[in-house]
Amino acid sequence: MESGLISVDRWADGSQAYFLTHLHSDHTKGLSSSWAKGPLFCSRLTAKLFPFKFPHFNLSLIRILQIGSWHTLSLLSSSGSRSRVQVMAIDAHHCPGSVMLVFRGEFGCLLYTGDFRWEANCERAARARDMLLGAIKDEVVDIIYLDNTYCNPSYDFPSRQVAAQQVVNIILSHPEHDIVIGINTLGKEDLLLHISRELKIKICVWPERLQTMHLLGFNDIFTTNTSITRVRAVPQYSFSIDTLEALNTMHPTIGIMPSGLPWVKKGLQKSENLYSSFLTSRSKRGRWSANGEVRSDQPVTNIGLIERFHEYMYSVPYSDHSNYAEIKEFVKLVRPTKLKGIVSSSTCYIEPMYYLGPFCGVNRPAQKLHSKHESKGSVERAEAVSTKSSFHNDNFEESENKRIKTSKVKSSGFRLSKFSGLRRMSRGAKIYETNSPVKAEKA
DNA sequence: GCGATCAGTT
DNA sequence: CACAACTGATCGC
């Protein structure tokens, strides 16, 4: 394999520059405290959090990318000549420190989103949007390496703002309960801040998480003292129905999982009314206890599901990844020549071009302005294609499921080692080789 | 002790 | 069941 490469969230040998979009463990697999393969570029905040995750990391290898500024690297091609590469980091709004990366060079212009949430109507998103448009205004983006986690029209869930308010409503409807919220080592801070602000209470976290909060600059909102607040965040992995049942033998407690499982809609495109609130239907069915819980006469603004899948446990669709509509908006904004997914999941991986191909194309500014008039028509055409596609996709998923079920049956009685082969593949990409056309591969 | 892989959790 | 993000066990060095 040729040398002279750039790697993003990928840590194999052979690159001259390594980029980290954010500090979640599925993007740092292969990174360690003893890292010595080359310079590592990341945002200032990621760099600040770095020693916490990798205590003895050689910090002299870290290069900070100023958000919104072009940085120029000079890489050595195999022929010995220098090749100039420019890179800009842009806020990805996924977790603290997370960025997307725009690369320019003789290979063209590439955009690596990392994990990202592209929410409209938020100041921070507007800044990122302006930055991105500024960065690519004179470019044609050849490839987006896309966070395609929820790149499927069936993934529909509300903004984090709305989901956070849903959490607050659940807490308000349980005035006598202790509240336990499952979170990971990084991310969902905004949710906790929202709760703290709305309810005017501190949030309890575990000691390491408090350190992280302090590093992030939140000094007065969080505590490790369980006795001064009824809202507590705990590591998601250590949080189960069993835990809650045990807690409930001491004191009434409910759990909230701000993450993502059951928003997958089954009959979504059917007559199922998107706007009929799950809350309402639940309370009609009497699944909510009577005393002061969420009432059915409140304004129905929640589109995503709040699911109470256990007496003590709620699931709220608070996601740090973009939903399908947001991904679509993003692709329409950038109009890349091509898309590649950076996530390939065990089941139902859909090639992003399958749905979003219609939104790719030339992104020259003149055409963007022009397209205003025609956008309606083109969107409608695209929707038609998309709808059609989803039919095929349903079939695809179904057959996938059948296939897996079949293999399950065939090997019943065994722990399926076959499954391990189907598990999530690691993310990241080697996105540039000098002296060769743009080339990418999943790790 | 370290890294990689696998298994299992919510 | 689905997913992202994570811990923990085990193996080879």
GROMACS .gro file of C-alpha atoms (C1' of nucleotides) in nm:
model
  466
    1MET     CA    1   0.000   0.000   0.000
    2GLU     CA    2   0.118   0.340  -0.093
    3SER     CA    3   0.217   0.585   0.171
    4GLY     CA    4   0.110   0.944   0.188
    5LEU     CA    5  -0.238   0.921   0.324
    6ILE     CA    6  -0.484   1.105   0.534
    7SER     CA    7  -0.698   0.906   0.773
    8VAL     CA    8  -1.010   1.020   0.951
    9ASP     CA    9  -1.126   0.832   1.260
   10ARG     CA   10  -0.912   0.547   1.143
   11TRP     CA   11  -0.588   0.449   1.304
   12ALA     CA   12  -0.405   0.200   1.088
   13ASP     CA   13  -0.047   0.246   0.976
   14GLY     CA   14   0.050   0.432   0.667
   15SER     CA   15  -0.095   0.781   0.687
   16GLN     CA   16   0.087   1.107   0.726
   17ALA     CA   17  -0.191   1.288   0.907
   18TYR     CA   18  -0.464   1.151   1.129
   19PHE     CA   19  -0.788   1.331   1.204
   20LEU     CA   20  -1.026   1.267   1.492
   21THR     CA   21  -1.378   1.405   1.459
   22HIS     CA   22  -1.480   1.340   1.820
   23LEU     CA   23  -1.398   1.135   2.125
   24HIS     CA   24  -1.662   0.861   2.123
   25SER     CA   25  -1.516   0.518   2.153
   26ASP     CA   26  -1.647   0.386   1.824
   27HIS     CA   27  -1.429   0.648   1.655
   28THR     CA   28  -1.119   0.598   1.866
   29LYS     CA   29  -1.092   0.224   1.837
   30GLY     CA   30  -0.728   0.172   1.757
   31LEU     CA   31  -0.617   0.490   1.927
   32SER     CA   32  -0.438   0.454   2.257
   33SER     CA   33  -0.222   0.640   2.502
   34SER     CA   34   0.086   0.503   2.331
   35TRP     CA   35  -0.004   0.650   1.994
   36ALA     CA   36   0.298   0.736   1.781
   37LYS     CA   37   0.192   0.691   1.419
   38GLY     CA   38   0.179   1.057   1.334
   39PRO     CA   39   0.025   1.394   1.406
   40LEU     CA   40  -0.335   1.389   1.522
   41PHE     CA   41  -0.562   1.677   1.426
   42CYS     CA   42  -0.875   1.759   1.623
   43SER     CA   43  -1.074   2.048   1.761
   44ARG     CA   44  -0.955   2.248   2.058
   45LEU     CA   45  -1.223   2.104   2.281
   46THR     CA   46  -1.145   1.748   2.180
   47ALA     CA   47  -0.780   1.820   2.257
   48LYS     CA   48  -0.878   1.949   2.597
   49LEU     CA   49  -1.078   1.635   2.671
   50PHE     CA   50  -0.811   1.411   2.528
   51PRO     CA   51  -0.596   1.347   2.838
   52PHE     CA   52  -0.902   1.240   3.025
   53LYS     CA   53  -0.959   0.953   2.787
   54PHE     CA   54  -0.595   0.883   2.708
   55PRO     CA   55  -0.400   0.976   3.022
   56HIS     CA   56  -0.043   0.939   2.897
   57PHE     CA   57  -0.095   1.043   2.539
   58ASN     CA   58   0.196   1.227   2.383
   59LEU     CA   59   0.032   1.566   2.356
   60SER     CA   60   0.304   1.701   2.129
   61LEU     CA   61   0.145   1.497   1.850
   62ILE     CA   62  -0.184   1.684   1.878
   63ARG     CA   63  -0.257   1.963   1.631
   64ILE     CA   64  -0.551   2.184   1.701
   65LEU     CA   65  -0.783   2.278   1.418
   66GLN     CA   66  -0.938   2.617   1.469
   67ILE     CA   67  -1.307   2.591   1.384
   68GLY     CA   68  -1.383   2.774   1.062
   69SER     CA   69  -1.024   2.833   0.952
   70TRP     CA   70  -0.835   2.673   0.671
   71HIS     CA   71  -0.524   2.484   0.775
   72THR     CA   72  -0.266   2.389   0.522
   73LEU     CA   73  -0.064   2.070   0.537
   74SER     CA   74   0.219   1.971   0.314
   75LEU     CA   75   0.225   1.600   0.252
   76LEU     CA   76   0.490   1.395   0.088
   77SER     CA   77   0.381   1.195  -0.210
   78SER     CA   78   0.548   0.870  -0.298
   79SER     CA   79   0.726   1.035  -0.588
   80GLY     CA   80   0.889   1.266  -0.340
   81SER     CA   81   0.700   1.579  -0.435
   82ARG     CA   82   0.505   1.789  -0.194
   83SER     CA   83   0.132   1.799  -0.207
   84ARG     CA   84  -0.069   2.073  -0.044
   85VAL     CA   85  -0.384   1.979   0.144
   86GLN     CA   86  -0.618   2.224   0.312
   87VAL     CA   87  -0.861   2.133   0.583
   88MET     CA   88  -1.133   2.317   0.773
   89ALA     CA   89  -1.315   2.195   1.083
   90ILE     CA   90  -1.680   2.287   1.127
   91ASP     CA   91  -1.902   2.228   1.430
   92ALA     CA   92  -2.085   1.897   1.391
   93HIS     CA   93  -2.307   1.950   1.695
   94HIS     CA   94  -2.294   1.584   1.784
   95CYS     CA   95  -2.110   1.591   2.114
   96PRO     CA   96  -1.863   1.834   2.274
   97GLY     CA   97  -1.570   1.892   2.044
   98SER     CA   98  -1.718   1.711   1.747
   99VAL     CA   99  -1.640   1.846   1.401
  100MET     CA  100  -1.692   1.780   1.036
  101LEU     CA  101  -1.393   1.821   0.808
  102VAL     CA  102  -1.367   1.980   0.466
  103PHE     CA  103  -1.060   1.884   0.267
  104ARG     CA  104  -0.926   2.055  -0.044
  105GLY     CA  105  -0.636   1.940  -0.251
  106GLU     CA  106  -0.532   1.809  -0.586
  107PHE     CA  107  -0.784   1.533  -0.523
  108GLY     CA  108  -1.067   1.783  -0.522
  109CYS     CA  109  -1.296   1.875  -0.236
  110LEU     CA  110  -1.413   1.621   0.020
  111LEU     CA  111  -1.644   1.662   0.314
  112TYR     CA  112  -1.627   1.419   0.602
  113THR     CA  113  -1.919   1.474   0.836
  114GLY     CA  114  -1.816   1.250   1.121
  115ASP     CA  115  -2.118   1.199   1.339
  116PHE     CA  116  -2.335   1.507   1.314
  117ARG     CA  117  -2.675   1.651   1.390
  118TRP     CA  118  -2.803   1.906   1.141
  119GLU     CA  119  -3.089   2.074   1.323
  120ALA     CA  120  -3.254   2.370   1.165
  121ASN     CA  121  -3.367   2.677   1.359
  122CYS     CA  122  -3.084   2.694   1.601
  123GLU     CA  123  -2.824   2.965   1.625
  124ARG     CA  124  -2.536   2.726   1.646
  125ALA     CA  125  -2.652   2.529   1.344
  126ALA     CA  126  -2.690   2.850   1.147
  127ARG     CA  127  -2.327   2.938   1.217
  128ALA     CA  128  -2.213   2.595   1.108
  129ARG     CA  129  -2.422   2.626   0.797
  130ASP     CA  130  -2.274   2.963   0.706
  131MET     CA  131  -1.927   2.831   0.769
  132LEU     CA  132  -1.987   2.531   0.551
  133LEU     CA  133  -2.134   2.735   0.269
  134GLY     CA  134  -1.840   2.972   0.292
  135ALA     CA  135  -1.596   2.685   0.277
  136ILE     CA  136  -1.748   2.526  -0.033
  137LYS     CA  137  -1.877   2.834  -0.213
  138ASP     CA  138  -1.621   2.809  -0.490
  139GLU     CA  139  -1.598   2.434  -0.488
  140VAL     CA  140  -1.775   2.135  -0.615
  141VAL     CA  141  -1.784   1.884  -0.332
  142ASP     CA  142  -1.682   1.559  -0.491
  143ILE     CA  143  -1.774   1.330  -0.207
  144ILE     CA  144  -1.954   1.358   0.123
  145TYR     CA  145  -1.852   1.093   0.370
  146LEU     CA  146  -2.179   1.091   0.549
  147ASP     CA  147  -2.301   0.999   0.896
  148ASN     CA  148  -2.568   0.771   0.759
  149THR     CA  149  -2.672   0.623   1.093
  150TYR     CA  150  -3.034   0.720   1.035
  151CYS     CA  151  -3.022   0.757   0.661
  152ASN     CA  152  -3.356   0.600   0.598
  153PRO     CA  153  -3.691   0.777   0.562
  154SER     CA  154  -3.834   0.563   0.837
  155TYR     CA  155  -3.615   0.743   1.089
  156ASP     CA  156  -3.819   1.039   1.197
  157PHE     CA  157  -3.776   1.202   1.534
  158PRO     CA  158  -3.797   1.553   1.676
  159SER     CA  159  -3.528   1.808   1.746
  160ARG     CA  160  -3.332   1.775   2.065
  161GLN     CA  161  -3.504   2.089   2.190
  162VAL     CA  162  -3.842   1.918   2.163
  163ALA     CA  163  -3.715   1.589   2.302
  164ALA     CA  164  -3.559   1.771   2.598
  165GLN     CA  165  -3.893   1.931   2.675
  166GLN     CA  166  -4.052   1.587   2.660
  167VAL     CA  167  -3.808   1.476   2.927
  168VAL     CA  168  -3.893   1.778   3.139
  169ASN     CA  169  -4.262   1.697   3.102
  170ILE     CA  170  -4.207   1.344   3.217
  171ILE     CA  171  -4.018   1.467   3.522
  172LEU     CA  172  -4.286   1.725   3.599
  173SER     CA  173  -4.551   1.458   3.582
  174HIS     CA  174  -4.368   1.257   3.848
  175PRO     CA  175  -4.321   1.518   4.119
  176GLU     CA  176  -4.251   1.268   4.393
  177HIS     CA  177  -4.018   1.043   4.199
  178ASP     CA  178  -3.645   1.023   4.179
  179ILE     CA  179  -3.534   1.045   3.816
  180VAL     CA  180  -3.251   0.844   3.669
  181ILE     CA  181  -3.122   0.928   3.320
  182GLY     CA  182  -2.882   0.708   3.126
  183ILE     CA  183  -2.604   0.888   2.942
  184ASN     CA  184  -2.260   0.805   2.805
  185THR     CA  185  -1.920   0.952   2.880
  186LEU     CA  186  -1.965   1.241   2.641
  187GLY     CA  187  -2.277   1.396   2.490
  188LYS     CA  188  -2.629   1.492   2.597
  189GLU     CA  189  -2.501   1.776   2.816
  190ASP     CA  190  -2.754   2.010   2.657
  191LEU     CA  191  -3.034   1.783   2.771
  192LEU     CA  192  -2.914   1.793   3.130
  193LEU     CA  193  -2.866   2.168   3.112
  194HIS     CA  194  -3.218   2.209   2.982
  195ILE     CA  195  -3.359   2.003   3.268
  196SER     CA  196  -3.154   2.196   3.519
  197ARG     CA  197  -3.268   2.529   3.380
  198GLU     CA  198  -3.636   2.441   3.351
  199LEU     CA  199  -3.665   2.274   3.690
  200LYS     CA  200  -3.411   2.492   3.865
  201ILE     CA  201  -3.230   2.200   4.017
  202LYS     CA  202  -2.883   2.059   4.004
  203ILE     CA  203  -2.812   1.735   3.824
  204CYS     CA  204  -2.626   1.458   3.994
  205VAL     CA  205  -2.359   1.274   3.793
  206TRP     CA  206  -2.090   1.019   3.874
  207PRO     CA  207  -1.745   1.149   3.968
  208GLU     CA  208  -1.569   1.107   3.633
  209ARG     CA  209  -1.858   1.271   3.459
  210LEU     CA  210  -1.837   1.564   3.695
  211GLN     CA  211  -1.474   1.610   3.595
  212THR     CA  212  -1.579   1.610   3.232
  213MET     CA  213  -1.849   1.867   3.307
  214HIS     CA  214  -1.592   2.089   3.472
  215LEU     CA  215  -1.361   2.055   3.173
  216LEU     CA  216  -1.653   2.163   2.958
  217GLY     CA  217  -1.694   2.470   3.173
  218PHE     CA  218  -2.011   2.376   3.360
  219ASN     CA  219  -1.915   2.452   3.713
  220ASP     CA  220  -2.227   2.508   3.916
  221ILE     CA  221  -2.494   2.289   3.761
  222PHE     CA  222  -2.368   1.941   3.836
  223THR     CA  223  -2.292   1.762   4.158
  224THR     CA  224  -2.205   1.417   4.283
  225ASN     CA  225  -2.417   1.464   4.591
  226THR     CA  226  -2.729   1.255   4.545
  227SER     CA  227  -2.903   1.406   4.844
  228ILE     CA  228  -2.948   1.754   4.701
  229THR     CA  229  -3.139   1.666   4.383
  230ARG     CA  230  -3.385   1.408   4.262
  231VAL     CA  231  -3.244   1.403   3.909
  232ARG     CA  232  -2.943   1.184   3.854
  233ALA     CA  233  -2.752   1.084   3.541
  234VAL     CA  234  -2.587   0.743   3.537
  235PRO     CA  235  -2.378   0.553   3.281
  236GLN     CA  236  -2.616   0.400   3.033
  237TYR     CA  237  -2.452   0.061   3.041
  238SER     CA  238  -2.505   0.029   3.416
  239PHE     CA  239  -2.868   0.121   3.391
  240SER     CA  240  -3.130  -0.148   3.358
  241ILE     CA  241  -3.482  -0.240   3.452
  242ASP     CA  242  -3.331  -0.444   3.734
  243THR     CA  243  -3.157  -0.136   3.869
  244LEU     CA  244  -3.484   0.053   3.862
  245GLU     CA  245  -3.676  -0.219   4.031
  246ALA     CA  246  -3.417  -0.232   4.305
  247LEU     CA  247  -3.429   0.145   4.344
  248ASN     CA  248  -3.806   0.133   4.367
  249THR     CA  249  -3.788  -0.084   4.674
  250MET     CA  250  -3.626   0.216   4.843
  251HIS     CA  251  -3.798   0.513   4.681
  252PRO     CA  252  -4.030   0.571   4.384
  253THR     CA  253  -3.800   0.611   4.086
  254ILE     CA  254  -3.840   0.631   3.712
  255GLY     CA  255  -3.576   0.589   3.445
  256ILE     CA  256  -3.542   0.788   3.124
  257MET     CA  257  -3.342   0.670   2.828
  258PRO     CA  258  -3.266   0.965   2.604
  259SER     CA  259  -3.159   0.761   2.313
  260GLY     CA  260  -3.276   0.573   2.048
  261LEU     CA  261  -3.445   0.269   2.007
  262PRO     CA  262  -3.804   0.248   1.921
  263TRP     CA  263  -3.873   0.538   1.692
  264VAL     CA  264  -3.864   0.310   1.400
  265LYS     CA  265  -4.205   0.341   1.259
  266LYS     CA  266  -4.378   0.050   1.113
  267GLY     CA  267  -4.688   0.177   0.939
  268LEU     CA  268  -4.572   0.534   0.922
  269GLN     CA  269  -4.668   0.617   0.567
  270LYS     CA  270  -5.006   0.464   0.616
  271SER     CA  271  -5.307   0.631   0.766
  272GLU     CA  272  -5.127   0.646   1.097
  273ASN     CA  273  -5.156   1.008   1.197
  274LEU     CA  274  -4.812   1.147   1.262
  275TYR     CA  275  -4.953   1.425   1.469
  276SER     CA  276  -5.166   1.225   1.701
  277SER     CA  277  -4.954   1.221   2.009
  278PHE     CA  278  -4.838   0.900   2.153
  279LEU     CA  279  -4.896   1.057   2.491
  280THR     CA  280  -5.259   1.112   2.417
  281SER     CA  281  -5.322   0.768   2.288
  282ARG     CA  282  -5.147   0.619   2.583
  283SER     CA  283  -5.346   0.813   2.836
  284LYS     CA  284  -5.664   0.723   2.656
  285ARG     CA  285  -5.572   0.367   2.695
  286GLY     CA  286  -5.514   0.430   3.058
  287ARG     CA  287  -5.154   0.329   3.059
  288TRP     CA  288  -5.055   0.642   3.246
  289SER     CA  289  -5.136   0.661   3.610
  290ALA     CA  290  -5.393   0.915   3.707
  291ASN     CA  291  -5.217   1.138   3.954
  292GLY     CA  292  -5.087   1.439   3.774
  293GLU     CA  293  -4.912   1.266   3.491
  294VAL     CA  294  -4.904   1.403   3.142
  295ARG     CA  295  -5.253   1.512   3.056
  296SER     CA  296  -5.418   1.460   2.726
  297ASP     CA  297  -5.544   1.816   2.703
  298GLN     CA  298  -5.201   1.967   2.667
  299PRO     CA  299  -5.096   2.095   2.329
  300VAL     CA  300  -4.986   1.814   2.109
  301THR     CA  301  -4.656   1.917   1.962
  302ASN     CA  302  -4.460   1.599   2.001
  303ILE     CA  303  -4.407   1.404   1.687
  304GLY     CA  304  -4.154   1.155   1.812
  305LEU     CA  305  -4.251   0.874   2.032
  306ILE     CA  306  -4.224   0.882   2.405
  307GLU     CA  307  -4.244   0.525   2.495
  308ARG     CA  308  -4.299   0.391   2.838
  309PHE     CA  309  -4.176   0.042   2.778
  310HIS     CA  310  -4.176  -0.052   3.140
  311GLU     CA  311  -4.359   0.058   3.449
  312TYR     CA  312  -4.048   0.248   3.556
  313MET     CA  313  -3.876   0.320   3.226
  314TYR     CA  314  -3.933   0.579   2.954
  315SER     CA  315  -3.758   0.613   2.623
  316VAL     CA  316  -3.733   0.958   2.468
  317PRO     CA  317  -3.617   1.018   2.111
  318TYR     CA  318  -3.325   1.245   2.197
  319SER     CA  319  -3.066   1.181   1.930
  320ASP     CA  320  -2.723   1.325   1.860
  321HIS     CA  321  -2.742   1.198   1.503
  322SER     CA  322  -2.935   1.364   1.225
  323ASN     CA  323  -3.271   1.222   1.132
  324TYR     CA  324  -3.349   1.144   0.771
  325ALA     CA  325  -3.502   1.481   0.693
  326GLU     CA  326  -3.196   1.659   0.829
  327ILE     CA  327  -2.959   1.440   0.633
  328LYS     CA  328  -3.160   1.515   0.324
  329GLU     CA  329  -3.144   1.889   0.387
  330PHE     CA  330  -2.773   1.863   0.438
  331VAL     CA  331  -2.717   1.679   0.113
  332LYS     CA  332  -2.939   1.922  -0.075
  333LEU     CA  333  -2.738   2.208   0.063
  334VAL     CA  334  -2.401   2.067  -0.034
  335ARG     CA  335  -2.505   1.898  -0.357
  336PRO     CA  336  -2.207   1.667  -0.370
  337THR     CA  337  -2.120   1.466  -0.674
  338LYS     CA  338  -2.123   1.155  -0.465
  339LEU     CA  339  -2.208   1.018  -0.122
  340LYS     CA  340  -2.053   0.752   0.088
  341GLY     CA  341  -2.178   0.625   0.421
  342ILE     CA  342  -1.927   0.607   0.704
  343VAL     CA  343  -2.142   0.374   0.909
  344SER     CA  344  -2.215   0.028   0.792
  345SER     CA  345  -2.444  -0.145   1.028
  346SER     CA  346  -2.495  -0.511   1.077
  347THR     CA  347  -2.840  -0.523   0.932
  348CYS     CA  348  -3.024  -0.310   0.682
  349TYR     CA  349  -2.730  -0.103   0.562
  350ILE     CA  350  -2.860   0.113   0.283
  351GLU     CA  351  -2.628   0.271   0.036
  352PRO     CA  352  -2.690   0.645   0.098
  353MET     CA  353  -2.710   0.712  -0.274
  354TYR     CA  354  -3.015   0.493  -0.281
  355TYR     CA  355  -3.229   0.756  -0.113
  356LEU     CA  356  -3.021   1.065  -0.155
  357GLY     CA  357  -2.886   1.025  -0.504
  358PRO     CA  358  -3.159   1.255  -0.637
  359PHE     CA  359  -3.025   1.535  -0.418
  360CYS     CA  360  -2.673   1.510  -0.540
  361GLY     CA  361  -2.548   1.707  -0.832
  362VAL     CA  362  -2.360   2.013  -0.929
  363ASN     CA  363  -2.336   2.267  -0.653
  364ARG     CA  364  -2.224   2.575  -0.835
  365PRO     CA  365  -2.363   2.890  -0.673
  366ALA     CA  366  -2.534   3.014  -0.989
  367GLN     CA  367  -2.736   2.700  -1.010
  368LYS     CA  368  -2.828   2.720  -0.647
  369LEU     CA  369  -2.980   3.062  -0.696
  370HIS     CA  370  -3.152   2.948  -1.007
  371SER     CA  371  -3.293   2.639  -0.857
  372LYS     CA  372  -3.511   2.841  -0.625
  373HIS     CA  373  -3.788   2.855  -0.877
  374GLU     CA  374  -3.760   2.499  -0.978
  375SER     CA  375  -3.696   2.356  -0.640
  376LYS     CA  376  -4.054   2.266  -0.578
  377GLY     CA  377  -4.081   2.056  -0.886
  378SER     CA  378  -3.752   1.887  -0.833
  379VAL     CA  379  -3.832   1.809  -0.475
  380GLU     CA  380  -4.157   1.654  -0.574
  381ARG     CA  381  -3.989   1.442  -0.831
  382ALA     CA  382  -3.736   1.339  -0.576
  383GLU     CA  383  -4.003   1.254  -0.324
  384ALA     CA  384  -4.170   1.035  -0.576
  385VAL     CA  385  -3.851   0.847  -0.631
  386SER     CA  386  -3.793   0.825  -0.262
  387THR     CA  387  -4.136   0.688  -0.192
  388LYS     CA  388  -4.092   0.432  -0.458
  389SER     CA  389  -3.758   0.343  -0.317
  390SER     CA  390  -3.891   0.292   0.029
  391PHE     CA  391  -4.114   0.023  -0.105
  392HIS     CA  392  -3.818  -0.162  -0.238
  393ASN     CA  393  -3.634  -0.095   0.077
  394ASP     CA  394  -3.902  -0.244   0.292
  395ASN     CA  395  -3.876  -0.553   0.087
  396PHE     CA  396  -3.505  -0.546   0.128
  397GLU     CA  397  -3.524  -0.517   0.502
  398GLU     CA  398  -3.780  -0.785   0.520
  399SER     CA  399  -3.575  -1.026   0.324
  400GLU     CA  400  -3.273  -0.937   0.532
  401ASN     CA  401  -3.467  -1.017   0.844
  402LYS     CA  402  -3.589  -1.338   0.698
  403ARG     CA  403  -3.242  -1.433   0.603
  404ILE     CA  404  -3.118  -1.371   0.953
  405LYS     CA  405  -3.407  -1.546   1.113
  406THR     CA  406  -3.346  -1.839   0.888
  407SER     CA  407  -2.987  -1.861   0.988
  408LYS     CA  408  -3.096  -1.838   1.347
  409VAL     CA  409  -3.327  -2.128   1.306
  410LYS     CA  410  -3.075  -2.334   1.122
  411SER     CA  411  -2.823  -2.298   1.396
  412SER     CA  412  -3.062  -2.302   1.685
  413GLY     CA  413  -2.906  -2.424   2.002
  414PHE     CA  414  -2.581  -2.252   1.917
  415ARG     CA  415  -2.453  -1.918   2.014
  416LEU     CA  416  -2.415  -1.780   1.670
  417SER     CA  417  -2.062  -1.698   1.591
  418LYS     CA  418  -2.204  -1.605   1.255
  419PHE     CA  419  -2.361  -1.304   1.415
  420SER     CA  420  -2.029  -1.166   1.513
  421GLY     CA  421  -1.945  -1.140   1.147
  422LEU     CA  422  -2.255  -0.934   1.094
  423ARG     CA  423  -2.187  -0.691   1.370
  424ARG     CA  424  -2.118  -0.326   1.316
  425MET     CA  425  -1.802  -0.256   1.130
  426SER     CA  426  -1.575   0.015   1.249
  427ARG     CA  427  -1.608   0.363   1.111
  428GLY     CA  428  -1.355   0.593   0.963
  429ALA     CA  429  -1.194   0.626   0.628
  430LYS     CA  430  -0.869   0.663   0.459
  431ILE     CA  431  -0.971   0.945   0.240
  432TYR     CA  432  -0.675   1.050   0.040
  433GLU     CA  433  -0.386   0.884  -0.128
  434THR     CA  434  -0.139   1.096  -0.310
  435ASN     CA  435  -0.072   1.011  -0.671
  436SER     CA  436  -0.397   0.834  -0.710
  437PRO     CA  437  -0.746   0.946  -0.777
  438VAL     CA  438  -0.967   1.009  -0.481
  439LYS     CA  439  -1.016   0.684  -0.313
  440ALA     CA  440  -1.184   0.581   0.001
  441GLU     CA  441  -1.230   0.268   0.187
  442LYS     CA  442  -1.401   0.169   0.501
  443ALA     CA  443  -1.172   0.047   0.768
  444DG     C1'  444   0.079  -0.482   3.063
  445DC     C1'  445  -0.099  -0.395   2.576
  446DG     C1'  446  -0.372  -0.447   2.170
  447DA     C1'  447  -0.705  -0.692   1.924
  448DT     C1'  448  -1.120  -0.955   1.907
  449DC     C1'  449  -1.535  -1.114   2.074
  450DA     C1'  450  -1.953  -1.103   2.373
  451DG     C1'  451  -2.291  -0.878   2.581
  452DT     C1'  452  -2.548  -0.449   2.794
  453DT     C1'  453  -2.896  -0.051   2.763
  454DC     C1'  454  -3.643  -0.608   1.729
  455DA     C1'  455  -3.392  -0.173   1.621
  456DC     C1'  456  -2.893   0.166   1.728
  457DA     C1'  457  -2.486   0.399   1.937
  458DA     C1'  458  -2.176   0.370   2.284
  459DC     C1'  459  -1.991   0.128   2.609
  460DT     C1'  460  -1.772  -0.251   2.949
  461DG     C1'  461  -1.568  -0.675   3.029
  462DA     C1'  462  -1.367  -1.140   2.922
  463DT     C1'  463  -1.030  -1.378   2.668
  464DC     C1'  464  -0.634  -1.464   2.377
  465DG     C1'  465  -0.169  -1.397   2.208
  466DC     C1'  466   0.244  -1.154   2.281
   0.00000   0.00000   0.00000
